[in-house]
Amino acid sequence: MMKRREFLKSAAVFVSGAAVSLSALELLDPHEVLAQNPELRWGFLVNTYNCVGCGMCVKACKIENDIPLEANVTRTWVERYVITKQGETYSDCPKGALNGFTSKQIDQNESGMKKIADADISEAFFVPKLCNQCSNPACVQVCPVGATYSTADGVVLVDRKWCIGCGYCIMGCPYGVRFFHPVEHTADKCTFCYHRISNGGNTACAQACPFGARQIGNLKDPNDPVTKAVLTERVGILREEFGTNPNVYYIGLSKEVR
Amino acid sequence: MKRHVWRPLYVVIGLVAFILVFRFFYVPTDFGVQERGYTFGYHRLQNEQEWKDYPAKFKGSAYCAECHDENATSIAESGHGIIPCEDCHGAAFNHPEDPETLSIDRGRDLCLRCHSQLLMPSSQRNDLPGIDPTGHNAGIECADCHNPHNPSLEDM
């Protein structure tokens, strides 16, 4: 005859033991697991050595995405950095490099144009910039109406019908890639040419680049050239300390680049 | 409770009900939390499709080669073979139907994007042949002497 105390004890042990083994044996739904680890995640690779600062990418982007050419806003741009032998850094980006870099004069805003003699230049390079399509996008978190969002394949988009134009996302982006669209009157940003890449194409900027300085790829595919480069070469990301986990990687990213 | 307490309460309840009814009709059914969760995926699902349907303007050099195949093969062998056709000839849009002809950029400024000499020691720009735009035949179009489709100086 079992005592009541013993029965309760062994029942408690059995139930807790059974509960553990049941949770361990729970079958995973493959669809659910795949949804957490999608097959596709867009990433971008910029090779700063290959960039010659022609600005064809900026022009192509503006035409492709209907951003007025002369408006002082752009989804992508190219910065020039010149580092002197004395260790000073100068950078400029005239009109977002829409017309390329054709002059040795470096635009220093209110202090005017600065020309650095060739003999004083130690390093000089171009850095194309675009939306980093962050894995933890600050711009999305601050949207009060759910007008900007991250897709399952990792592209941050703006719903033009839903955007109220409050500008929080433009302030929230640590990279300054967002702007107010002068025609649509909504927030606007690089979409990685979502209409092109989703239909098997290349981004307009990467397609316009004669030197292969820009490449788009699937970071989930280990055989993709972009993924290979990200895994095997020395790549950098912009403003790592912000914890945004950007998906735009740079080859040859110098510490002077902000 | 007295009626003067209930009356404003009815107004508040009416307002809340109105907002809920308005929201029911105004907010699309596909608006809500999607794959990336509440923080990053709270949006109108249909908008993803709207962006996918955005019309593409640039068609790529392979599209040009479908008709202009002689040009495509000869240019591909030249030093300018790496430049996509649409960089100079402009975006194809729906060419040949609309527009029927593309407006070609033959301007000096286009050539200078790459060939204005700048000292860029850590960039491929340094390896490109460059000129001083003010000293090298200023005011004349580059295409007057150089053939954009075959820039080799020996063949000039």
XYZ file of C-alpha atoms in Angstrom:
414
model
C 0.000 0.000 0.000
C 1.512 3.351 -1.114
C 1.441 6.253 1.261
C -0.198 9.443 0.155
C 3.069 11.431 0.614
C 5.035 8.952 -1.520
C 2.383 8.967 -4.232
C 2.498 12.755 -4.494
C 6.315 12.754 -4.575
C 6.634 10.151 -7.327
C 3.798 11.772 -9.291
C 5.615 15.115 -9.198
C 8.880 13.488 -10.314
C 7.120 11.641 -13.154
C 5.232 14.672 -14.413
C 8.282 16.948 -14.385
C 10.406 14.269 -16.064
C 7.773 13.622 -18.726
C 7.387 17.352 -19.387
C 11.118 17.749 -20.071
C 11.288 14.801 -22.455
C 8.139 15.923 -24.281
C 9.551 19.385 -24.981
C 12.825 17.824 -26.117
C 10.998 15.505 -28.503
C 8.825 18.232 -30.025
C 8.994 17.995 -33.808
C 10.148 21.108 -35.645
C 8.075 22.292 -38.541
C 10.527 22.701 -41.462
C 8.576 25.690 -42.781
C 8.912 27.441 -39.451
C 12.670 26.826 -39.311
C 13.116 28.000 -42.901
C 11.150 31.143 -42.164
C 13.623 31.922 -39.397
C 16.559 31.211 -41.747
C 15.356 32.286 -45.193
C 17.229 31.136 -48.297
C 17.715 34.681 -49.446
C 19.322 37.647 -47.772
C 20.516 40.473 -49.990
C 23.990 41.825 -49.359
C 26.169 44.335 -51.160
C 29.904 44.466 -51.731
C 31.780 47.678 -52.547
C 35.391 47.536 -53.687
C 36.896 50.966 -53.034
C 40.087 50.149 -54.986
C 38.031 49.558 -58.142
C 36.012 52.765 -57.835
C 37.346 55.530 -60.105
C 34.799 58.148 -59.077
C 33.053 58.436 -62.448
C 29.661 58.741 -60.759
C 27.822 56.720 -63.417
C 26.220 54.739 -60.582
C 24.706 57.893 -59.095
C 23.344 59.017 -62.463
C 21.929 55.565 -63.234
C 20.327 55.323 -59.785
C 18.614 58.669 -60.150
C 17.217 57.837 -63.584
C 16.180 54.312 -62.601
C 14.395 55.380 -59.438
C 12.913 58.692 -60.647
C 14.876 60.950 -58.313
C 15.053 64.395 -59.965
C 18.594 64.782 -61.345
C 19.133 68.350 -60.207
C 17.517 67.983 -56.763
C 20.106 67.940 -54.000
C 19.097 64.465 -52.807
C 20.291 61.050 -53.928
C 19.900 57.416 -52.904
C 23.559 56.658 -53.500
C 26.630 58.842 -53.703
C 30.408 58.657 -53.986
C 32.777 60.389 -51.569
C 36.362 61.366 -52.342
C 38.970 61.119 -49.590
C 42.392 62.699 -49.912
C 44.928 62.116 -47.141
C 48.037 64.284 -47.145
C 51.522 63.268 -46.125
C 51.034 65.485 -43.057
C 48.155 63.217 -42.023
C 45.268 65.606 -42.761
C 42.105 64.165 -44.293
C 40.011 66.053 -46.826
C 36.801 64.733 -48.308
C 34.110 66.006 -50.620
C 31.131 64.835 -52.598
C 30.030 67.495 -55.121
C 26.329 66.933 -55.987
C 26.650 63.394 -54.644
C 29.150 62.760 -57.488
C 26.284 62.864 -60.002
C 28.719 64.320 -62.540
C 31.748 62.415 -61.283
C 35.024 63.847 -60.029
C 36.713 65.873 -62.742
C 38.568 68.518 -60.727
C 41.487 68.437 -58.322
C 39.723 71.109 -56.259
C 38.226 69.637 -53.093
C 35.012 71.292 -51.933
C 35.441 72.317 -48.285
C 32.019 74.003 -47.987
C 32.265 77.428 -46.294
C 36.072 77.444 -46.379
C 35.915 77.256 -50.167
C 37.763 75.015 -52.589
C 41.004 73.393 -51.533
C 43.650 72.232 -53.964
C 46.241 69.832 -52.665
C 49.486 69.561 -54.595
C 50.125 66.085 -56.017
C 53.423 65.932 -54.100
C 51.544 66.240 -50.768
C 49.045 63.409 -51.417
C 49.791 60.184 -49.608
C 46.484 58.330 -50.062
C 43.420 59.165 -52.122
C 40.410 57.031 -52.933
C 36.672 57.038 -53.591
C 34.018 55.482 -51.362
C 30.584 54.743 -52.833
C 27.810 54.901 -50.251
C 24.269 53.579 -50.271
C 21.701 52.264 -47.822
C 23.268 49.561 -45.640
C 19.949 47.649 -45.378
C 20.800 47.042 -41.718
C 19.688 43.863 -39.991
C 18.665 46.059 -37.032
C 17.527 49.197 -38.853
C 17.201 52.213 -36.565
C 15.042 53.981 -39.159
C 12.393 51.248 -39.006
C 12.199 51.229 -35.223
C 11.386 54.941 -35.078
C 8.576 54.934 -37.672
C 5.371 55.739 -35.783
C 2.954 54.455 -38.440
C 4.516 51.260 -39.825
C 5.347 52.888 -43.165
C 8.924 51.647 -43.293
C 9.847 48.044 -42.739
C 12.332 45.286 -43.352
C 11.381 42.512 -45.783
C 12.099 38.833 -45.083
C 15.014 38.979 -47.569
C 16.575 41.887 -45.712
C 15.706 45.026 -47.676
C 14.344 48.091 -45.901
C 11.531 49.717 -47.877
C 9.225 52.717 -47.487
C 5.482 52.437 -48.084
C 4.772 55.647 -49.955
C 1.024 55.373 -49.395
C 1.476 54.959 -45.652
C 4.319 57.432 -44.954
C 3.122 60.619 -43.217
C 6.399 62.466 -43.837
C 7.279 63.061 -40.180
C 10.994 62.649 -40.888
C 11.837 60.540 -37.818
C 13.516 57.887 -39.986
C 15.591 60.515 -41.782
C 16.875 61.654 -38.369
C 17.198 58.094 -37.083
C 19.469 56.732 -39.816
C 23.085 56.808 -38.589
C 24.341 56.799 -42.180
C 22.266 59.684 -43.511
C 20.979 57.672 -46.472
C 17.364 58.760 -46.125
C 15.914 61.953 -47.514
C 12.636 63.615 -48.266
C 11.520 62.878 -51.832
C 10.884 66.236 -53.512
C 8.118 64.872 -55.777
C 6.507 62.083 -53.737
C 6.682 64.084 -50.482
C 7.532 60.979 -48.488
C 10.709 59.591 -46.964
C 12.846 57.894 -49.600
C 15.875 55.640 -49.625
C 17.859 53.088 -51.590
C 15.832 49.912 -52.147
C 18.754 47.836 -53.530
C 16.615 48.249 -56.706
C 14.126 45.800 -55.199
C 12.145 45.805 -58.471
C 15.233 44.662 -60.386
C 16.814 42.146 -57.992
C 13.446 40.507 -57.219
C 12.953 39.898 -60.941
C 16.392 38.394 -61.572
C 18.221 41.611 -62.463
C 21.129 43.574 -61.107
C 20.895 46.890 -59.275
C 21.045 49.927 -61.560
C 24.210 51.215 -59.860
C 26.072 47.907 -60.075
C 25.002 47.491 -63.701
C 26.203 50.983 -64.616
C 29.623 50.509 -62.985
C 32.227 49.645 -65.654
C 34.787 48.563 -63.046
C 32.815 46.129 -60.897
C 33.216 48.294 -57.817
C 29.653 47.458 -56.788
C 28.138 43.984 -56.529
C 24.900 42.631 -55.135
C 24.567 39.061 -53.921
C 22.768 36.579 -51.729
C 24.514 36.281 -48.368
C 22.738 32.962 -47.704
C 24.356 31.318 -50.751
C 27.917 30.184 -49.923
C 28.786 30.028 -53.651
C 27.771 33.614 -54.353
C 30.821 35.782 -55.242
C 29.719 38.434 -52.742
C 29.350 35.896 -49.937
C 32.732 34.369 -50.798
C 34.393 37.770 -50.635
C 32.674 38.624 -47.351
C 33.797 35.312 -45.845
C 37.371 35.207 -47.158
C 38.557 38.761 -47.690
C 39.216 41.678 -45.381
C 35.892 43.470 -45.453
C 34.718 46.357 -43.339
C 31.323 47.784 -42.472
C 30.416 51.362 -41.684
C 29.873 52.483 -38.074
C 30.026 49.045 -36.521
C 29.664 50.587 -33.048
C 26.028 51.503 -33.751
C 25.061 47.818 -33.680
C 22.921 48.139 -36.790
C 24.556 45.117 -38.507
C 24.836 46.596 -42.003
C 24.629 44.335 -45.060
C 26.865 46.514 -47.230
C 30.478 45.351 -47.004
C 33.527 47.301 -48.142
C 36.824 45.990 -49.445
C 39.600 48.463 -48.696
C 37.672 50.491 -46.137
C 40.084 53.019 -44.658
C 39.774 54.203 -41.070
C 39.312 57.793 -42.269
C 35.958 56.929 -43.848
C 33.043 58.119 -41.750
C -24.672 57.779 -10.481
C -26.080 61.074 -11.667
C -26.728 61.804 -15.338
C -24.121 64.575 -15.533
C -21.483 61.875 -14.975
C -22.885 59.530 -17.609
C -23.318 62.091 -20.352
C -19.579 62.847 -20.996
C -18.892 59.156 -20.604
C -21.275 58.410 -23.499
C -19.372 60.946 -25.604
C -16.066 59.218 -24.837
C -17.490 55.770 -25.558
C -18.952 57.105 -28.806
C -15.588 58.555 -29.834
C -13.761 55.302 -29.114
C -16.362 53.345 -31.061
C -16.084 55.780 -33.997
C -12.286 55.444 -34.064
C -12.495 51.646 -33.968
C -15.058 51.569 -36.796
C -13.029 54.068 -38.868
C -9.879 52.005 -38.294
C -11.686 48.823 -39.330
C -12.531 50.300 -42.729
C -9.406 52.449 -43.240
C -6.584 50.024 -42.366
C -6.047 47.401 -45.087
C -6.435 43.767 -44.057
C -2.836 42.901 -44.994
C -1.464 45.552 -42.644
C 0.137 44.053 -39.589
C 3.084 42.172 -38.147
C 4.922 40.267 -40.907
C 7.992 37.956 -40.993
C 10.448 40.290 -39.292
C 8.242 40.754 -36.223
C 6.661 43.818 -34.660
C 9.841 45.916 -34.452
C 10.999 45.551 -38.070
C 8.130 43.916 -39.953
C 5.042 45.969 -39.041
C 3.746 47.041 -42.451
C 1.309 46.688 -45.321
C 2.292 43.445 -47.056
C 1.014 44.540 -50.476
C 3.651 47.292 -50.564
C 6.405 44.718 -51.140
C 4.656 43.719 -54.378
C 4.206 47.370 -55.334
C 7.961 47.884 -55.103
C 8.620 44.707 -57.096
C 6.360 46.048 -59.851
C 8.246 49.359 -60.150
C 9.252 49.741 -63.832
C 12.920 49.203 -64.688
C 14.521 51.751 -67.023
C 17.980 50.267 -67.597
C 17.908 47.008 -69.554
C 21.602 46.066 -69.607
C 24.130 45.611 -72.400
C 22.913 42.074 -73.145
C 19.539 43.556 -74.113
C 21.265 45.989 -76.527
C 23.254 43.121 -78.063
C 20.042 41.300 -78.974
C 19.651 43.655 -81.970
C 22.926 45.593 -82.228
C 25.068 42.469 -82.200
C 27.831 43.725 -84.599
C 28.418 46.816 -82.470
C 28.360 44.767 -79.299
C 31.056 42.322 -80.443
C 33.405 44.952 -81.906
C 33.119 47.272 -78.891
C 33.596 44.417 -76.443
C 37.121 43.909 -77.848
C 38.100 47.567 -77.427
C 39.395 49.310 -74.322
C 35.919 50.687 -73.679
C 34.366 47.211 -73.787
C 33.834 47.227 -70.027
C 31.568 50.274 -70.172
C 27.854 49.385 -70.273
C 26.149 50.740 -73.431
C 23.557 52.638 -71.427
C 26.201 54.724 -69.618
C 26.650 56.842 -72.762
C 23.586 55.968 -74.857
C 21.147 56.540 -71.993
C 18.655 54.209 -70.358
C 16.812 51.993 -72.851
C 13.347 52.335 -71.237
C 11.141 50.518 -73.793
C 13.399 51.127 -76.791
C 12.901 50.420 -79.715
C 9.167 51.194 -79.245
C 9.352 54.028 -76.722
C 11.628 55.937 -77.216
C 12.403 55.057 -80.824
C 15.872 56.588 -80.624
C 18.062 57.156 -77.591
C 19.772 60.487 -76.979
C 23.503 59.776 -76.895
C 25.698 61.747 -74.501
C 28.774 62.717 -76.585
C 29.806 65.497 -74.221
C 33.321 66.228 -73.016
C 32.084 66.107 -69.419
C 31.114 62.467 -69.822
C 34.658 61.465 -70.884
C 36.194 63.571 -68.111
C 34.351 61.530 -65.467
C 37.100 58.934 -65.908
C 39.800 60.661 -67.946
C 40.349 63.911 -66.046
C 43.691 63.238 -64.413
C 43.573 63.076 -60.626
C 46.261 61.672 -58.382
C 44.452 58.869 -56.523
C 47.198 56.506 -55.312
C 44.829 54.002 -53.655
C 42.307 53.895 -56.479
C 42.104 52.358 -59.933
C 41.593 55.914 -61.204
C 45.389 56.243 -61.179
C 45.683 53.490 -63.807
C 43.348 55.183 -66.312
C 44.837 57.437 -68.998
C 44.121 60.976 -67.880
C 44.386 64.512 -69.227
C 44.317 67.997 -67.741
C 40.890 69.262 -68.927
C 42.060 72.885 -69.126
C 45.263 72.096 -71.060
C 44.206 69.293 -73.433
C 42.321 70.859 -76.374
C 39.895 72.735 -74.138
C 36.577 73.549 -75.815
C 36.726 70.724 -78.370
C 34.558 67.637 -77.987
C 36.633 64.504 -77.315
C 34.669 62.587 -79.953
C 36.001 64.989 -82.641
C 39.363 63.164 -82.486
C 38.799 60.016 -80.406
C 36.435 57.206 -81.333
C 34.460 56.379 -78.178
C 33.907 52.809 -79.395
C 37.619 52.248 -80.011
C 39.710 54.592 -77.877
C 43.067 53.075 -78.884
C 45.457 55.957 -79.681
C 47.283 53.954 -82.398
C 44.054 53.584 -84.389
C 43.271 57.293 -84.221
